Amino acid sequence: MSSTRFRLAGATLALTLAVVAGCSTGEGVDVDGADGAAAGGVLNAAIGGEPDQLDPHKTSAYYSFQVLENVYDTLVEPDANLEMKPALATEWSTSDDQLTWTFTLRQGLKFSDGSPLTAEDVVYSYTRIIDEKLNNAYRFATVKSVTAPDPTTVVVTLSAPTPNLLANLGGFKGVAIVQKANVESGEITTKPIGSGPFALGSYTSGDNISLVRNDNYWGEQPKLDGVRFTFVSDPTVALQNLRGGEVQWTDNLPPQQVPALRDGDDPTVQSVPSSDYWYLALNQARKPYDDVNVRRAVAFALDREAITKAAKFGLATVNQTAIPQNSAFYYEYAPYRHDPNQARQLLDQAGVSGLTMDLMVTSEYPETVTAAQVIASQLEAIGVTVKIRTLDFAQWLDEQSSGKFDAFMLGWLGNIDPDEFYYAQHHSGGTFNFHKYANPAVDRLLDQARTETDQGARKQQYEQVAKQIVDDASYIYLYNPDVAQGWSRQVSGYEVRTDRAIRFRDVALAR
Amino acid sequence: MSEETEATRSGEETGGGGAGRRSDGQLRRALSALRHDPLALTGTAVLALLVVVGVAGPWLAPSGINEVNIDRMLEAPSWSHPFGTDELGRDVLSRVMVAARVSLQVGLVSVGIALVVGVTFGLFAGYYRGWLDNVLMRCMDVLFAFPVLLLAVAIVAVLGPGLLTAMIAIGVVYTPIFARVTRAGVLSVREQVFVRAAVSIGASDLRIIVRHVLPNIAAPLIVQTSLSLAFAILSEAALSFLGLGVQPPEPAWGRMLYDGRGFVTEAWWLGVFPGAAIFLTVLAFNLVGDALRDVLDPRQLTVSESRRSSG
Amino acid sequence: MARFVLRRLLQSGVVLLGVTLVVFLLLQLVPGDPVRVALGTRFDPQTYEALRARAGLDQPLVVQYFDYLRRALTGDLGVSFRSGRPVTEIVLERLPATLSLAVTAVLFAMLVAFPLGILSAIRSGSLIDHAARVFSQFGVSVPDFWMGIMGILLFAGVLGWLPPSGYVALTEDPGKWASHVALPAATVGLVTASILTRFIRSSMLEVLSEDYVRTAEAKGLRTRVVVLRHVLRNALIPVVTVVAVQLASLLGGVIVIEVLFAWPGIGRLTYDAVQARDYPVLQGAVLLVAALFLLVNLLVDILYARLDPRITVK
């Protein structure tokens, strides 16, 4: 129902006081191997908030996935370049008509409690998502059936060719393989059992979740004995804890300090562009926003640099399309420059004056509230009065789905395939097309690209889509935020990922 | 507060409860006492200033409250921005000034609600006694059983955050205090000669309440109102600091602290000035309230600090 | 005495019943469908139906209330809309943190307020009296969260003596617990101390002005003896009430401070529940706090009646 894959609560922004604290007992570093690295130990990680629950199929909170990334597995998983690589499945093949995919699982897979993980568990997990219409059911839109002819073979039958099936099945842990008994006992919400590198150790509500190494893990054994996630909502506190040695890793850094931190070497702070994007949408079912000139006027009136600086302290890359620069599908196109005169002319052409625009934002994502105030001041310069409406997210979603808005700002997080970037949002029948954009040419291209198996042709089709969407100002794209994370000198082997997945399996902690 | 102790004062004044029109003289005395009490005078002066700023804030403020200037974000106090700029480059002084209106508005409206509802309840309960008294006061007991801020937060949570709900929530929370103070006053007035006399000549209940009872319980109510304004403003600030009060871009002191919290280590002015504004406002109401109480309500019917919520 | 206790018990029972009604009605006041609102992005039909049924929302209102009451009596406060865990469990596991903060804060407040209040009453009009009054006026007027922010800036930021926020359980590491509790407890405690100081001072003054004290002084007993023997005992009886009421309100009322200092107690739980629209948890926390509040008040009244026999006469 949301326009976000997970409800990333503005992890890097000086957000709310949402949740807990940075305490932790500090002495995470358990030094029995005196030779430095590979000494085991427990890594203390500070995350910005507390998971709402730990059922990967039901939660949509980023805080949950920060933990679950290390607990669960998917059939395939994205590598650092977001290309799909083997995970539980070692290989897969596709039938000639592209409608049957056959996956082969590893031998001897086990859940962390020692029980075997078989193809039946995969069938159970996918069926659960589809039948119970859970958050990620849309990822299975073209899936007709999932079967397990033998314990290590999974067959997925499709109703239409789906070139991005791997991204759908492995893009993130929301489609993880869960254990039936764990689901049925109801313990999955607090004591999930997965097959990943770590298993849940203990959970102190309001304070921390501790993971321990999973000895039944199929891959290389993690070097760490465990990971303890403490909930620290205040980024200044998280940074202080990192500097003071109480935690060794955090992604909750004060954004305004990141540029300076990146230049230093202790703690190590790195940032990479994420595949998230934030945008402004104008309701084309309402006048005068049905007029492309009005929408383009707004696009010209915005100073994206200023918006980005205010919302993210420069920790983002301005972009007029959706897909970020580091993606293979990036399409360089930036027709709008900050030009209030041009904007005023366009409004004149449209015969619009004295416009008052209702802009809906949500306190769930404070950066929308901040950005809205900047947007309001910029639109004021072209004679548009913006009334900002700050709602809580549930209410916001209701207003969005019933079309009661002139404009709203929000982000899409964690998309990988271009289909995820465009189809649901801009196809006239798209489930997230709440702003009622309709362009038959775009519809046709989106339908075509969805099943196009030739990668070159597919990329070209999406470039056409991107250009048209930008020209029509269906979404007015603003920026791709960076993912910034920091860790202490003791930590080695960690890598910041553009999809915000946090993986500790290859990390070692030195004294 | 003057040099006299509260205790000696109450000794002097508990006797004077009989005459029919006590409040006129009392008010006059209160005013003259205020004139001679430097603290109360200071409090009054601060309040006067506050009212001026609250009413004329938008015109007095050196710049617009929503004048975003990203290039000048988080600037330290200077001649052009005496209180510095915030994370959007807006002038903090202007926002602090304009936010005075919100605080006063919330204070007045919510205490107004509490006053009207509470006094009505208290009057009925104290005047008619019996089952009505029981029912009304047990209801008040129920509301009294919740810590102030907790109840306010719960109400706002249910109704949704915003200025109006904050005012309603705070109003509800402070209603029982007024009901209790009123009832206690009514009980003591009710048995006095002039009220009995009025009853005996067949005056209507309404007439007795309006002409005889109310004027005689005005004093503690005035004191209670002044003190409650202080707590109401404090409560609004706390709600806004939790993000549950006034929503942006409207400025409110508590909200400014909430928004500025992530930056206070590098921009102390975002923490200091809005907080100081809350403190001074509350202090002023308290000083005036205390002074009034010393004169008007020697028996200390009014409830003050013990109901101040922590946190 | 027994009759008094019985009457107070009955009264508290009635009020508690009222409290459950208010808490129950909270959910009914939510505009729209509370379960739908609470689930938000996590909406799925099965969870939705399950939670609705579990919350009894498909029943008529009166049935719902009595059902709520019946289950509350057996300690069942429903399940969290957010995590699906039992509310009672969630609320109770936050109690130790809140308890340790409240008790520490009150102890701190007493440590400050007793000497200050007593001295300022004995030396009425002196410098220390003035200081005490300035202090208490400051404490009653200052927004505690603001003082907390300033405290964090100073003690955690500039001086670096204390951690800015966070929690370590007392049972886990007393030393770390103490360093973490210091700032929040001092912040809350200062406000409480200023309230207490006032009460102690005026209570002392009242007793000091009473005849028997004057007589004692006239008989030539030295002031100190008078104060210790007579005044303190009589003056401090009413103070007990105030201390207890403060403690009771701290047990549930320190939302802002718990949020500010990331203290995982009931206040923070309430705040988190509000943020997540987790109404059953909100209801449970509010109910528990109000019940605690009533209980403490009841105990105080009984204790007070024992200390001061005059009470029972009324």
PDB file of C-alpha atoms in Angstrom, chain B residues 103 149 170 174 228-240 278-279 282 286 308-309, chain C residues 139-145 191:
ATOM      1  CA  SER B 103       1.905  29.378  23.224  1.00  0.00           C
ATOM      2  CA  LEU B 149       1.264  14.565  30.256  1.00  0.00           C
ATOM      3  CA  ILE B 170      -4.568  20.060  27.743  1.00  0.00           C
ATOM      4  CA  TYR B 174      -6.643  20.555  33.704  1.00  0.00           C
ATOM      5  CA  SER B 228      -2.695  26.722  35.184  1.00  0.00           C
ATOM      6  CA  LEU B 229      -1.687  28.962  32.304  1.00  0.00           C
ATOM      7  CA  ALA B 230       1.912  28.306  33.275  1.00  0.00           C
ATOM      8  CA  PHE B 231       1.411  24.552  33.307  1.00  0.00           C
ATOM      9  CA  ALA B 232      -0.664  24.546  30.145  1.00  0.00           C
ATOM     10  CA  ILE B 233       2.085  26.353  28.270  1.00  0.00           C
ATOM     11  CA  LEU B 234       4.601  23.917  29.670  1.00  0.00           C
ATOM     12  CA  SER B 235       2.436  20.993  28.594  1.00  0.00           C
ATOM     13  CA  GLU B 236       2.031  22.366  25.090  1.00  0.00           C
ATOM     14  CA  ALA B 237       5.776  22.773  24.840  1.00  0.00           C
ATOM     15  CA  ALA B 238       6.249  19.177  25.966  1.00  0.00           C
ATOM     16  CA  LEU B 239       3.695  17.902  23.452  1.00  0.00           C
ATOM     17  CA  SER B 240       5.316  19.891  20.672  1.00  0.00           C
ATOM     18  CA  ILE B 278       9.309  28.790  27.364  1.00  0.00           C
ATOM     19  CA  PHE B 279      11.074  29.168  30.688  1.00  0.00           C
ATOM     20  CA  VAL B 282       6.157  29.968  32.475  1.00  0.00           C
ATOM     21  CA  ASN B 286       4.139  31.490  38.048  1.00  0.00           C
ATOM     22  CA  ARG B 308       3.062  20.051  37.762  1.00  0.00           C
ATOM     23  CA  SER B 309       4.024  17.176  35.609  1.00  0.00           C
TER      24      SER B 309
ATOM     25  CA  GLY C 139      12.521  24.378  39.150  1.00  0.00           C
ATOM     26  CA  VAL C 140       8.789  24.776  38.826  1.00  0.00           C
ATOM     27  CA  SER C 141       9.066  26.970  35.768  1.00  0.00           C
ATOM     28  CA  VAL C 142      11.805  25.369  33.749  1.00  0.00           C
ATOM     29  CA  PRO C 143      10.816  22.908  31.028  1.00  0.00           C
ATOM     30  CA  ASP C 144      12.559  19.746  32.149  1.00  0.00           C
ATOM     31  CA  PHE C 145      13.313  18.594  28.621  1.00  0.00           C
ATOM     32  CA  VAL C 191      11.980  19.713  39.233  1.00  0.00           C
TER      33      VAL C 191
END
